[in-house]
Coordinates of C-alpha atoms and ligand atoms in Angstrom, one line a residue:
M1 CA 44.8 -67.2 166.9
V2 CA 42.2 -68.0 164.4
C3 CA 42.2 -71.7 164.3
T4 CA 40.2 -73.8 166.8
C5 CA 42.3 -76.9 166.2
T6 CA 44.3 -77.8 169.3
E7 CA 46.8 -80.3 168.1
F8 CA 49.7 -79.2 166.0
A9 CA 52.3 -81.9 166.7
E10 CA 52.7 -82.5 163.0
R11 CA 54.5 -79.9 160.9
Y12 CA 54.1 -79.6 157.2
N13 CA 56.5 -77.9 154.9
F14 CA 54.9 -76.5 151.7
A15 CA 58.1 -75.0 150.4
A16 CA 58.6 -75.0 146.6
G17 CA 62.1 -76.4 147.1
P18 CA 64.2 -77.6 148.6
A19 CA 61.1 -79.3 149.9
M20 CA 59.7 -81.8 152.4
L21 CA 61.3 -85.3 152.6
P22 CA 59.5 -88.4 153.8
A23 CA 60.1 -89.0 157.5
E24 CA 61.4 -92.5 156.7
V25 CA 64.0 -91.1 154.4
L26 CA 65.2 -88.5 157.0
T27 CA 65.4 -91.3 159.6
Q28 CA 67.4 -93.5 157.3
I29 CA 69.8 -90.7 156.5
R30 CA 70.3 -90.0 160.2
E31 CA 70.9 -93.7 161.0
E32 CA 73.3 -94.2 158.1
I33 CA 75.4 -91.0 158.4
P34 CA 78.1 -92.4 160.7
D35 CA 78.6 -95.7 158.8
W36 CA 77.4 -96.3 155.2
R37 CA 76.6 -99.9 154.3
G38 CA 79.2 -101.2 156.9
S39 CA 82.0 -99.4 155.1
G40 CA 83.2 -98.0 158.4
S41 CA 82.9 -94.4 157.1
S42 CA 80.2 -92.0 156.3
I43 CA 78.5 -91.6 152.9
L44 CA 79.9 -88.0 153.1
E45 CA 83.4 -89.5 153.0
Q46 CA 83.0 -92.0 150.1
P47 CA 85.3 -91.5 147.1
F48 CA 83.1 -91.3 144.0
T49 CA 85.5 -93.7 142.3
S50 CA 85.1 -96.5 144.9
A51 CA 83.4 -99.7 143.8
A52 CA 80.7 -99.1 146.5
F53 CA 79.9 -95.6 145.2
K54 CA 79.8 -96.7 141.6
G55 CA 77.4 -99.4 142.7
L56 CA 75.2 -96.8 144.3
M57 CA 75.1 -94.8 141.0
E58 CA 74.2 -97.9 139.1
E59 CA 71.4 -98.7 141.5
V60 CA 70.1 -95.1 141.2
E61 CA 70.1 -95.3 137.4
A62 CA 68.5 -98.8 137.4
D63 CA 65.7 -97.6 139.7
L64 CA 65.1 -94.5 137.6
R65 CA 65.0 -96.6 134.4
T66 CA 62.5 -99.0 135.9
L67 CA 60.2 -96.3 137.4
L68 CA 60.1 -94.2 134.3
S69 CA 60.4 -97.1 131.8
I70 CA 63.4 -95.3 130.2
P71 CA 64.3 -97.0 126.8
R72 CA 67.8 -98.3 126.3
S73 CA 68.4 -95.7 123.6
Y74 CA 68.5 -93.0 126.3
R75 CA 71.4 -92.1 128.6
V76 CA 70.9 -91.0 132.2
L77 CA 73.3 -88.3 133.4
F78 CA 73.8 -87.1 137.0
L79 CA 75.1 -83.6 136.9
Q80 CA 75.8 -80.7 139.2
G81 CA 74.7 -77.1 138.6
G82 CA 70.9 -77.4 138.7
A83 CA 68.3 -76.9 136.1
S84 CA 69.4 -73.2 135.7
V85 CA 72.8 -74.4 134.3
Q86 CA 70.9 -76.6 131.8
F87 CA 69.1 -73.5 130.6
G88 CA 72.4 -72.5 129.0
L89 CA 73.8 -75.9 128.3
L90 CA 70.9 -77.1 126.2
P91 CA 71.6 -74.8 123.2
L92 CA 75.3 -75.3 123.6
N93 CA 75.0 -79.1 123.6
L94 CA 72.1 -79.7 121.3
L95 CA 72.1 -77.2 118.5
H96 CA 74.1 -77.6 115.2
P97 CA 75.4 -74.5 113.5
G98 CA 72.6 -72.4 111.9
Q99 CA 69.9 -74.0 114.1
S100 CA 67.5 -72.1 116.3
A101 CA 65.5 -73.3 119.2
D102 CA 61.7 -73.3 119.9
Y103 CA 60.4 -72.4 123.3
L104 CA 56.9 -72.5 124.9
E105 CA 56.6 -69.4 127.1
S106 CA 54.4 -70.8 129.9
G107 CA 55.6 -68.9 132.9
H108 CA 58.4 -67.8 135.1
W109 CA 60.7 -70.8 134.6
A110 CA 60.2 -71.0 130.9
R111 CA 61.1 -67.3 130.7
R112 CA 64.3 -68.0 132.6
A113 CA 65.1 -70.8 130.3
I114 CA 64.4 -68.6 127.3
S115 CA 66.5 -65.6 128.4
E116 CA 69.5 -67.9 129.2
A117 CA 69.2 -69.7 125.8
R118 CA 69.1 -66.4 124.0
R119 CA 72.7 -65.8 125.2
H120 CA 73.7 -68.7 123.0
A121 CA 71.2 -69.2 120.2
R122 CA 68.3 -67.7 118.2
V123 CA 65.2 -68.4 120.2
N124 CA 61.6 -68.6 118.8
V125 CA 58.8 -68.3 121.2
I126 CA 56.3 -70.7 119.5
A127 CA 53.4 -69.8 121.8
S128 CA 53.0 -67.8 125.0
A129 CA 50.8 -67.6 128.0
A130 CA 51.7 -63.9 128.5
A131 CA 48.4 -62.7 127.0
Q132 CA 46.6 -64.6 129.7
S133 CA 48.9 -63.2 132.4
F134 CA 50.3 -66.8 132.7
T135 CA 47.1 -68.2 134.1
A136 CA 46.4 -70.5 131.1
L137 CA 48.4 -72.5 128.6
P138 CA 48.2 -72.1 124.8
S139 CA 46.8 -75.2 123.2
F140 CA 49.0 -77.3 120.9
E141 CA 47.1 -75.9 117.9
Q142 CA 48.5 -72.5 118.7
W143 CA 52.1 -73.6 118.7
R144 CA 54.0 -72.2 115.7
S145 CA 57.1 -74.4 115.2
S146 CA 60.1 -73.0 113.2
P147 CA 61.6 -74.9 110.3
D148 CA 65.2 -74.5 111.4
A149 CA 64.7 -75.4 115.1
G150 CA 67.0 -78.0 116.6
Y151 CA 64.6 -78.7 119.5
C152 CA 61.4 -77.5 121.2
H153 CA 61.6 -76.7 124.9
I154 CA 58.7 -76.9 127.3
T155 CA 58.4 -76.5 131.1
S156 CA 56.2 -79.4 132.1
N157 CA 55.2 -77.7 135.4
E158 CA 55.5 -74.0 136.2
T159 CA 56.5 -73.9 139.8
G160 CA 55.9 -70.2 140.3
N161 CA 52.6 -69.7 138.4
G162 CA 51.0 -73.1 139.0
L163 CA 50.4 -74.3 135.4
Q164 CA 51.1 -77.9 134.3
L165 CA 51.1 -79.5 130.9
R166 CA 48.8 -82.6 131.1
D167 CA 49.9 -84.1 127.8
F168 CA 52.9 -83.9 125.5
P169 CA 52.8 -83.4 121.7
Q170 CA 54.5 -85.5 119.0
L171 CA 56.8 -83.1 117.2
A172 CA 59.1 -83.3 114.2
V173 CA 62.0 -81.9 116.3
P174 CA 63.2 -83.3 119.7
L175 CA 61.0 -82.3 122.6
V176 CA 63.1 -81.0 125.5
A177 CA 61.4 -80.7 128.9
D178 CA 62.3 -79.0 132.2
M179 CA 60.5 -81.3 134.6
T180 CA 62.2 -80.0 137.7
S181 CA 59.0 -79.6 139.7
D182 CA 56.9 -82.5 138.5
F183 CA 59.6 -85.1 137.9
L184 CA 58.5 -88.5 139.3
T185 CA 55.0 -87.3 140.2
R186 CA 53.4 -89.2 137.3
P187 CA 54.2 -91.7 134.5
I188 CA 55.5 -90.0 131.4
P189 CA 56.1 -91.2 127.8
V190 CA 59.9 -90.8 127.8
E191 CA 60.1 -92.0 124.2
R192 CA 58.3 -88.8 123.1
F193 CA 61.2 -86.6 124.4
G194 CA 64.7 -85.9 123.1
L195 CA 65.8 -84.8 126.5
I196 CA 64.3 -84.4 130.0
Y197 CA 66.0 -82.6 132.8
A198 CA 65.1 -82.0 136.5
S199 CA 66.8 -80.7 139.6
A200 CA 66.4 -83.1 142.5
Q201 CA 65.4 -80.9 145.4
K202 CA 61.6 -81.2 145.0
N203 CA 60.6 -84.8 144.4
L204 CA 64.0 -86.7 144.2
G205 CA 65.7 -85.5 147.4
I206 CA 68.0 -82.6 147.9
A207 CA 69.7 -79.8 146.1
G208 CA 73.0 -80.3 144.1
L209 CA 71.9 -83.0 141.6
C210 CA 70.3 -82.4 138.2
V211 CA 69.2 -85.5 136.3
V212 CA 69.4 -85.4 132.5
I213 CA 67.8 -88.1 130.4
V214 CA 68.9 -87.7 126.8
H215 CA 68.4 -89.8 123.6
Q216 CA 71.8 -91.1 122.5
N217 CA 71.3 -89.7 119.0
L218 CA 71.4 -86.1 120.5
L219 CA 74.9 -86.6 122.0
R220 CA 77.6 -85.0 119.9
R221 CA 81.2 -83.9 120.2
P222 CA 81.4 -80.9 122.5
P223 CA 81.7 -77.5 120.8
R224 CA 85.2 -76.1 121.2
H225 CA 84.3 -73.5 123.9
L226 CA 82.2 -75.7 126.1
P227 CA 83.9 -76.8 129.3
A228 CA 84.2 -80.6 129.1
A229 CA 82.3 -81.2 132.4
F230 CA 79.3 -79.4 130.8
S231 CA 79.3 -81.7 127.7
Y232 CA 76.5 -84.2 127.8
A233 CA 78.6 -86.5 125.5
V234 CA 81.6 -86.4 127.7
Q235 CA 79.6 -87.0 130.9
A236 CA 77.7 -89.9 129.1
E237 CA 81.0 -91.4 128.1
Q238 CA 82.4 -91.2 131.6
Q239 CA 79.2 -92.4 133.4
S240 CA 78.7 -89.0 134.9
R241 CA 82.1 -89.2 136.6
F242 CA 84.1 -86.9 134.4
N243 CA 84.4 -84.9 137.6
T244 CA 83.0 -85.4 141.1
P245 CA 79.3 -86.0 141.0
P246 CA 77.1 -84.7 143.8
T247 CA 77.6 -87.7 146.0
F248 CA 75.4 -87.0 148.9
A249 CA 72.5 -85.9 146.7
L250 CA 72.9 -89.1 144.7
Y251 CA 72.7 -91.1 147.9
V252 CA 69.5 -89.3 149.0
A253 CA 68.1 -89.8 145.4
G254 CA 68.6 -93.5 145.9
L255 CA 66.6 -93.4 149.1
M256 CA 63.8 -91.4 147.5
L257 CA 63.6 -93.8 144.5
R258 CA 63.2 -96.7 146.9
W259 CA 60.5 -94.8 148.9
I260 CA 58.6 -94.0 145.7
R261 CA 58.8 -97.7 144.6
Q262 CA 57.7 -98.9 148.0
N263 CA 54.8 -96.5 148.0
G264 CA 53.3 -97.8 144.7
G265 CA 55.6 -96.2 142.0
L266 CA 54.5 -93.4 139.7
P267 CA 50.9 -94.4 139.2
A268 CA 50.4 -94.1 143.0
M269 CA 52.4 -90.8 143.1
D270 CA 50.1 -89.5 140.3
E271 CA 46.9 -90.6 142.1
A272 CA 48.1 -89.0 145.4
A273 CA 49.0 -85.8 143.6
Q274 CA 45.6 -85.6 141.9
R275 CA 43.8 -86.3 145.2
R276 CA 45.8 -83.7 147.2
S277 CA 45.4 -80.9 144.6
R278 CA 41.8 -81.7 143.8
E279 CA 40.8 -81.3 147.5
L280 CA 42.6 -78.0 147.8
Y281 CA 41.4 -76.5 144.6
R282 CA 37.8 -77.6 145.3
Y283 CA 38.0 -75.8 148.7
I284 CA 39.5 -72.6 147.2
D285 CA 36.9 -72.4 144.5
T286 CA 34.0 -72.5 147.0
S287 CA 35.6 -70.1 149.5
R288 CA 34.8 -66.4 149.8
I289 CA 38.2 -65.1 150.6
Y290 CA 40.6 -67.1 148.4
R291 CA 40.9 -67.1 144.6
C292 CA 42.8 -69.2 142.1
R293 CA 43.0 -67.5 138.7
Q294 CA 44.6 -70.4 136.9
H295 CA 42.4 -72.0 134.2
P296 CA 41.1 -75.2 135.7
P297 CA 42.3 -77.7 133.0
D298 CA 45.8 -76.2 133.2
R299 CA 46.2 -76.0 137.0
S300 CA 49.2 -77.7 138.4
A301 CA 48.7 -80.7 140.6
I302 CA 52.0 -79.9 142.3
N303 CA 52.1 -76.2 143.0
V304 CA 48.8 -74.8 144.0
C305 CA 48.9 -71.0 143.6
F306 CA 46.2 -68.8 144.9
R307 CA 45.5 -65.3 146.3
L308 CA 43.6 -63.8 149.1
I309 CA 40.9 -61.5 147.6
E310 CA 42.1 -59.0 150.2
P311 CA 45.9 -58.9 149.4
G312 CA 46.6 -57.1 152.6
L313 CA 45.9 -60.3 154.5
T314 CA 48.6 -62.3 152.8
D315 CA 51.4 -61.8 155.3
T316 CA 49.0 -62.4 158.2
F317 CA 47.9 -65.7 156.5
V318 CA 51.5 -66.9 156.0
Q319 CA 52.5 -66.0 159.6
Q320 CA 49.5 -67.5 161.3
A321 CA 49.8 -70.7 159.1
A322 CA 53.4 -71.1 160.3
Q323 CA 52.2 -70.7 163.9
H324 CA 49.9 -73.7 163.2
G325 CA 52.7 -75.9 161.8
L326 CA 52.1 -75.1 158.1
Y327 CA 55.3 -73.6 156.7
N328 CA 56.6 -71.8 153.7
L329 CA 53.2 -70.9 152.1
H330 CA 54.3 -67.6 150.6
G331 CA 54.0 -67.4 146.8
H332 CA 56.8 -67.1 144.4
A333 CA 58.9 -64.0 144.8
V334 CA 57.7 -62.6 141.4
E335 CA 54.1 -63.9 141.6
G336 CA 53.2 -63.1 145.2
G337 CA 50.1 -64.5 146.8
I338 CA 50.1 -68.0 148.4
R339 CA 51.6 -71.2 147.1
A340 CA 51.2 -74.7 148.5
S341 CA 53.7 -77.0 147.0
L342 CA 52.5 -80.6 147.2
Y343 CA 55.4 -82.8 146.2
N344 CA 55.5 -86.6 146.6
A345 CA 56.4 -86.4 150.3
M346 CA 53.4 -84.3 151.3
P347 CA 50.7 -86.6 152.8
Q348 CA 47.0 -86.0 152.3
A349 CA 46.8 -85.2 156.0
G350 CA 49.0 -82.1 155.3
V351 CA 46.4 -80.8 152.8
R352 CA 43.5 -81.5 155.2
R353 CA 45.4 -79.6 157.9
L354 CA 45.9 -76.7 155.5
I355 CA 42.2 -76.6 154.5
A356 CA 41.2 -76.7 158.2
F357 CA 43.5 -73.7 158.8
M358 CA 42.2 -71.9 155.7
T359 CA 38.6 -72.5 156.8
A360 CA 39.2 -71.1 160.3
F361 CA 41.1 -68.1 158.7
E362 CA 38.1 -67.5 156.4
H363 CA 35.7 -67.5 159.4
A364 CA 37.9 -64.9 161.1
H365 CA 38.4 -62.7 158.1
G366 CA 35.6 -63.5 155.6
Ligands
PMP401 N1 62.9 -75.0 136.6 C1 61.9 -75.1 137.4 C2 60.5 -75.5 136.9 C3 62.0 -74.8 138.8 O1 61.0 -74.9 139.6 C4 63.3 -74.5 139.2 C5 63.6 -74.2 140.7 N2 62.5 -73.8 141.4 C6 64.4 -74.4 138.3 C7 64.1 -74.7 137.0 C8 65.7 -74.0 138.8 O2 66.4 -75.0 139.4 P1 67.8 -74.8 140.1 O3 67.6 -73.8 141.2 O4 68.1 -76.2 140.7 O5 68.7 -74.3 139.1

């Protein structure tokens, strides 16, 4: 035991996703499981075609629209399959014959999006963080757009290598963003994007739901070989009920949206995210045994990635942290090291507890 703290009643889950949920949301789920809204049956048993469930979907969409100030010219889709499925569906749904697609190569998830898109389209990497070993983002001035691109894809927050785009450019082609890991953690100018997509299991609840916000002008008749359920236009026409939507995940998303609203909305989520990550980075930068290689202006406020200067201590760190109620701190499978994911549900107290543990670990091993 390295920590002198005595009280570990609280447990904090630093997982990259599926991630921590607010205690109030978990309590409400538990209370409502047997009988949803007085219907006499569980939310798990609701037909997605019932008036009550359609009402829930409308509420979720209305709350999302209010929180993000989504203009009326955008459609909101609730899809299955996760962000990884969108990696392939984007070129299939958005590109016209002869068009290519621009991609910013910012890290692990951008690379996954690129390799999947390459199966369906010509891909141009317009700028890459590879030369900096994915520890810093190329500036907008370094982006080299292609004249025949149908869209430009970015990953707003790189979950595995801890980089985040602070700002978004105005481009001649529609900007498409994978916001899976920083969705609803800050206000964003939706009107600057052609399409935004995000899996829900980090800041909007649980796995199974992927939200797609798409400008109506980008919807087009599905290409012949695209399964209809994977067509944005078909799902938009059918209010995301062409087939069964992920009903339970939508219900949890509804609870999360209410929790976000009750806790001050996106400006408050942003402020809390900045506060959490600032405190942790500041400690790491002054410590003798931890190191964050990410370029400070590009560091993610959501996934704080760092290393122990002595890599042989990494497993010990992760194991002892868990014994102290701090879970899932191991880094991304490809990146290694340590990663503290600080999504909306993580309180500042969780970060303080982590820093207290890290300090004690440093005293024992520094
Ligand atoms: N993009 C980003 C930025 C992610 O963090 C993840 C999941 N960690 C994905 C895409 C893939 O999401 P899914 O597993 O839901 O397909």
